[in-house]
Short mmCIF file of C-alpha atoms in Angstrom, two decimals:
data_model
loop_
_atom_site.label_atom_id
_atom_site.label_comp_id
_atom_site.label_asym_id
_atom_site.label_seq_id
_atom_site.Cartn_x
_atom_site.Cartn_y
_atom_site.Cartn_z
CA MET I 1 0.38 12.94 -24.84
CA ALA I 2 4.01 13.52 -24.32
CA MET I 3 6.48 11.27 -24.31
CA PRO I 4 8.16 11.89 -21.40
CA THR I 5 5.11 11.51 -19.40
CA LEU I 6 3.97 8.06 -21.20
CA LEU I 7 7.53 6.76 -19.92
CA GLU I 8 7.02 8.62 -16.36
CA ALA I 9 4.07 6.81 -15.44
CA LEU I 10 5.29 3.57 -16.82
CA LEU I 11 8.63 3.78 -14.95
CA LEU I 12 6.91 5.48 -11.97
CA GLY I 13 4.44 2.84 -11.61
CA GLY I 14 6.82 -0.16 -12.16
CA LEU I 15 9.43 0.99 -9.76
CA ALA I 16 6.51 1.44 -7.03
CA GLY I 17 5.47 -2.07 -7.89
CA LEU I 18 8.73 -3.41 -7.97
CA ALA I 19 8.78 -2.91 -4.20
CA ILE I 20 6.31 -5.56 -3.41
CA PRO I 21 8.58 -8.72 -4.89
CA LEU I 22 11.66 -7.22 -3.34
CA GLY I 23 9.54 -7.18 -0.02
CA GLY I 24 8.76 -10.62 -0.46
CA LEU I 25 12.45 -11.31 -1.47
CA LEU I 26 13.75 -10.24 2.03
CA ALA I 27 10.67 -12.04 3.95
CA ALA I 28 12.18 -15.32 1.98
CA VAL I 29 15.60 -15.01 3.60
CA GLU I 30 16.40 -16.79 6.63
CA ARG I 31 14.59 -16.42 9.63
CA LEU I 32 16.41 -13.88 12.12
CA GLN I 33 17.74 -15.36 15.40
CA PRO I 34 16.77 -14.92 18.36
CA ASP I 35 13.08 -15.21 18.11
CA TRP I 36 12.41 -11.70 19.60
CA LEU I 37 14.57 -10.38 17.11
CA GLU I 38 12.28 -11.59 14.32
CA ASP I 39 9.55 -10.59 16.25
CA GLU I 40 10.45 -7.14 16.86
CA LEU I 41 11.34 -6.66 12.98
CA ARG I 42 8.15 -8.14 11.81
CA HIS I 43 5.99 -6.02 14.28
CA ALA I 44 8.01 -2.96 13.15
CA VAL I 45 7.54 -3.30 9.40
CA LEU I 46 3.99 -3.63 9.62
CA ALA I 47 3.94 -0.50 11.58
CA PHE I 48 6.01 1.52 9.21
CA GLY I 49 4.02 0.04 6.36
CA ALA I 50 0.65 1.24 8.28
CA GLY I 51 2.24 4.75 9.09
CA VAL I 52 3.14 5.18 5.00
CA LEU I 53 -0.19 4.32 4.37
CA VAL I 54 -1.65 7.20 6.42
CA ALA I 55 0.56 9.55 5.09
CA ALA I 56 -0.41 8.79 1.50
CA VAL I 57 -3.96 9.02 2.54
CA ALA I 58 -3.44 12.21 4.60
CA LEU I 59 -0.98 14.07 2.16
CA VAL I 60 -2.22 12.82 -1.15
CA LEU I 61 -5.40 11.16 -1.83
CA VAL I 62 -7.61 12.86 0.55
CA PRO I 63 -6.46 16.38 -0.35
CA GLU I 64 -6.25 15.69 -4.22
CA GLY I 65 -9.75 13.94 -4.48
CA SER I 66 -11.44 16.24 -2.49
CA ARG I 67 -10.23 18.76 -5.11
CA HIS I 68 -12.73 16.90 -7.45
CA LEU I 69 -15.90 16.43 -5.63
CA GLY I 70 -18.60 18.10 -2.99
CA MET I 71 -18.52 17.60 0.40
CA ALA I 72 -21.40 14.98 -0.15
CA GLY I 73 -19.49 13.15 -2.87
CA VAL I 74 -16.22 13.20 -0.55
CA ALA I 75 -18.06 11.28 2.35
CA LEU I 76 -20.30 8.77 -0.20
CA ALA I 77 -16.74 8.16 -1.62
CA MET I 78 -14.72 7.61 1.27
CA ALA I 79 -17.69 5.36 3.26
CA GLY I 80 -18.25 3.36 0.27
CA GLY I 81 -14.65 2.63 -0.20
CA SER I 82 -14.72 1.77 3.54
CA LEU I 83 -17.72 -0.80 3.27
CA ALA I 84 -16.52 -2.31 0.36
CA PHE I 85 -13.14 -3.08 2.13
CA MET I 86 -15.06 -4.47 5.05
CA ALA I 87 -17.69 -6.80 3.04
CA LEU I 88 -14.42 -8.11 0.94
CA ASP I 89 -12.07 -8.44 4.04
CA ARG I 90 -15.01 -10.43 5.82
CA TRP I 91 -15.98 -12.83 2.54
CA LEU I 92 -12.06 -13.58 2.87
CA ALA I 93 -12.27 -14.20 7.01
CA ALA I 94 -15.31 -16.54 6.13
CA SER I 95 -13.69 -18.42 3.48
CA GLY I 96 -11.22 -19.48 6.37
CA GLY I 97 -7.98 -17.86 4.51
CA GLU I 98 -5.63 -15.13 6.21
CA ARG I 99 -5.24 -12.83 3.56
CA GLY I 100 -5.47 -9.56 5.19
CA GLN I 101 -1.98 -8.18 4.25
CA PHE I 102 -2.23 -9.86 0.44
CA MET I 103 -5.49 -7.96 0.00
CA ALA I 104 -4.26 -4.73 1.46
CA MET I 105 -1.26 -5.22 -0.90
CA MET I 106 -3.45 -5.39 -3.79
CA LEU I 107 -6.27 -3.01 -2.95
CA ASP I 108 -4.25 -0.10 -2.09
CA PHE I 109 -1.79 -0.37 -5.15
CA LEU I 110 -3.88 -0.53 -8.34
CA PRO I 111 -5.92 2.34 -7.27
CA GLU I 112 -3.03 4.60 -6.35
CA ALA I 113 -1.09 3.53 -9.50
CA ALA I 114 -4.09 4.59 -11.75
CA ALA I 115 -4.04 7.72 -9.26
CA LEU I 116 -0.60 8.21 -10.27
CA GLY I 117 -0.87 7.98 -13.85
CA ALA I 118 -3.83 10.75 -13.99
CA LEU I 119 -1.49 13.06 -11.67
CA LEU I 120 1.27 12.77 -13.75
CA GLY I 121 -0.97 13.70 -16.97
CA SER I 122 -2.09 16.81 -15.27
CA GLY I 123 0.87 17.77 -13.84
CA ALA I 124 0.32 17.73 -10.52
CA LYS I 125 3.34 17.82 -8.33
CA THR I 126 2.38 15.40 -5.68
CA ALA I 127 2.58 12.84 -8.38
CA LEU I 128 6.63 12.09 -7.50
CA LEU I 129 5.51 12.21 -3.78
CA LEU I 130 2.72 9.33 -4.39
CA ALA I 131 4.88 7.56 -6.18
CA LEU I 132 7.91 7.49 -3.29
CA LEU I 133 5.01 6.70 -1.00
CA MET I 134 3.38 3.67 -2.98
CA ALA I 135 7.31 2.02 -2.96
CA LEU I 136 7.58 2.84 0.55
CA GLN I 137 4.56 0.98 1.40
CA ASN I 138 4.51 -1.75 -0.83
CA LEU I 139 8.06 -2.98 0.54
CA PRO I 140 6.53 -3.44 4.25
CA GLU I 141 3.27 -4.95 2.17
CA GLY I 142 5.21 -7.29 0.60
CA PHE I 143 7.15 -8.47 3.22
CA ASN I 144 4.26 -9.21 5.62
CA ALA I 145 1.85 -10.55 2.80
CA TYR I 146 4.74 -13.21 2.45
CA ARG I 147 5.28 -13.88 5.92
CA GLU I 148 1.26 -14.39 5.96
CA LEU I 149 0.85 -16.25 3.37
CA ARG I 150 3.77 -18.72 4.55
CA ALA I 151 2.09 -18.81 7.68
CA GLY I 152 -1.03 -20.33 6.84
CA SER I 153 0.79 -22.31 4.54
CA LEU I 154 -1.55 -21.09 1.56
CA TRP I 155 1.06 -21.02 -1.50
CA SER I 156 4.63 -22.22 -1.96
CA PRO I 157 7.60 -19.49 -1.74
CA ARG I 158 8.13 -19.87 -5.73
CA ARG I 159 4.09 -19.43 -6.02
CA ILE I 160 3.73 -16.11 -3.82
CA LEU I 161 7.14 -14.67 -5.31
CA LEU I 162 5.59 -15.10 -9.04
CA SER I 163 2.40 -13.62 -8.20
CA PHE I 164 4.04 -10.73 -6.31
CA ALA I 165 5.88 -10.07 -10.10
CA GLY I 166 2.80 -10.27 -11.67
CA ILE I 167 0.93 -7.59 -9.19
CA MET I 168 4.11 -5.59 -9.59
CA LEU I 169 3.19 -5.72 -13.88
CA LEU I 170 0.02 -4.21 -13.20
CA GLY I 171 1.35 -1.18 -11.90
CA PRO I 172 2.42 0.29 -15.32
CA LEU I 173 -0.44 -0.66 -16.67
CA ALA I 174 -2.60 1.01 -13.98
CA ALA I 175 -0.68 4.01 -14.34
CA LEU I 176 -1.14 4.18 -18.01
CA GLY I 177 -4.59 3.80 -17.39
CA GLY I 178 -5.05 7.04 -15.17
CA LEU I 179 -2.53 8.79 -17.63
CA THR I 180 -4.90 8.51 -20.86
CA TRP I 181 -8.25 8.02 -19.31
CA LEU I 182 -8.69 9.36 -15.69
CA VAL I 183 -6.83 12.50 -16.60
CA HIS I 184 -10.09 13.50 -18.42
CA TRP I 185 -12.24 12.66 -15.82
CA PRO I 186 -11.49 14.28 -12.63
CA ALA I 187 -14.68 13.44 -10.65
CA VAL I 188 -14.07 9.75 -11.30
CA LEU I 189 -10.23 10.37 -10.19
CA GLY I 190 -11.67 11.79 -7.03
CA TRP I 191 -13.78 9.06 -6.11
CA ILE I 192 -11.26 6.33 -6.80
CA MET I 193 -9.02 8.23 -4.75
CA LEU I 194 -11.27 9.08 -1.66
CA ALA I 195 -12.99 5.07 -1.98
CA ALA I 196 -8.82 4.04 -1.49
CA SER I 197 -8.59 6.06 1.30
CA GLY I 198 -11.62 4.62 3.07
CA GLY I 199 -10.35 1.29 2.06
CA ILE I 200 -6.83 1.84 3.24
CA LEU I 201 -8.15 3.46 6.35
CA TYR I 202 -10.48 0.35 7.49
CA LEU I 203 -8.00 -2.34 6.47
CA VAL I 204 -4.97 0.00 8.59
CA PHE I 205 -7.12 -0.14 11.93
CA GLN I 206 -8.90 -3.77 11.15
CA ASP I 207 -6.11 -6.04 9.91
CA ILE I 208 -2.76 -4.20 10.00
CA ALA I 209 -2.87 -2.13 13.14
CA PRO I 210 -4.04 -4.83 15.48
CA GLN I 211 -0.90 -6.79 14.62
CA VAL I 212 1.45 -4.11 15.50
CA PRO I 213 1.62 -4.47 19.57
CA LEU I 214 4.11 -6.42 21.24
CA GLN I 215 3.99 -6.11 25.02
CA ARG I 216 7.00 -4.54 26.91
CA HIS I 217 8.59 -3.64 23.01
CA TRP I 218 8.65 -0.40 21.74
CA ALA I 219 10.05 0.02 18.38
CA PRO I 220 6.79 -1.02 16.61
CA SER I 221 5.08 1.91 17.54
CA LEU I 222 8.21 4.06 16.50
CA GLY I 223 7.96 2.63 13.41
CA ALA I 224 4.26 3.74 12.22
CA VAL I 225 5.47 7.56 13.29
CA PHE I 226 8.71 7.07 11.15
CA GLY I 227 6.88 5.87 8.24
CA PHE I 228 4.59 8.82 8.73
CA LEU I 229 7.53 10.82 9.10
CA LEU I 230 9.09 9.75 5.91
CA GLY I 231 5.82 10.69 4.13
CA LEU I 232 5.59 13.92 5.72
CA LEU I 233 9.13 14.77 4.48
CA GLY I 234 8.68 13.62 0.64
CA HIS I 235 5.33 16.11 1.28
CA LEU I 236 7.71 18.76 2.06
CA TRP I 237 10.29 18.01 -0.37
CA VAL I 238 8.06 18.26 -3.16
CA GLY I 239 6.86 21.75 -2.21
CA GLY I 240 3.72 20.58 -0.16
#
């Protein structure tokens, strides 16, 4: 294993994860006034994150994962991932907690970080794009997960930010695991990417998109478009 690749995995995984506590810190600042601006910002950030998540699925996770699996494997992995995320979502709902954003942040960040490490090890040019998309999605996810947890009075601000910092540290570890292990098991990598894709799409339509609409407000929908557009421009920038 070349040292630059190891450093790249740790650095990119860490930088992508750093966006999580940064998003939490942004959400911890004094609420904006008037209230309509606060609502507009929150819903636009939700939509932007959803757009970036869809971009990660469409431009990196599905194309890269599908290269390693046949049609049956693709179908089973995506369906299995969506069903697993649905089961966890239903369990959380039954437990009475509002943690949809927090769950989305956890469940898409770690598989993507592992895939990032594996892509770096294989020399795939999409590795940098995936790192960029992870950072772009983690910032609004951290922002909205903080607001979600505080609105439900589940955790104190200190506990939320400390937990976000802990999640950030898991990113380089997951990337290192992908670099040292998953790179040698392309079929397993494909399953992880596609299962994560199925789960992400489930969460986007089940937990994130329903929170986006605001009556007689149009910025949130544009946020989703611009989130996806940034992902597409990154894809073209790396030569996709």
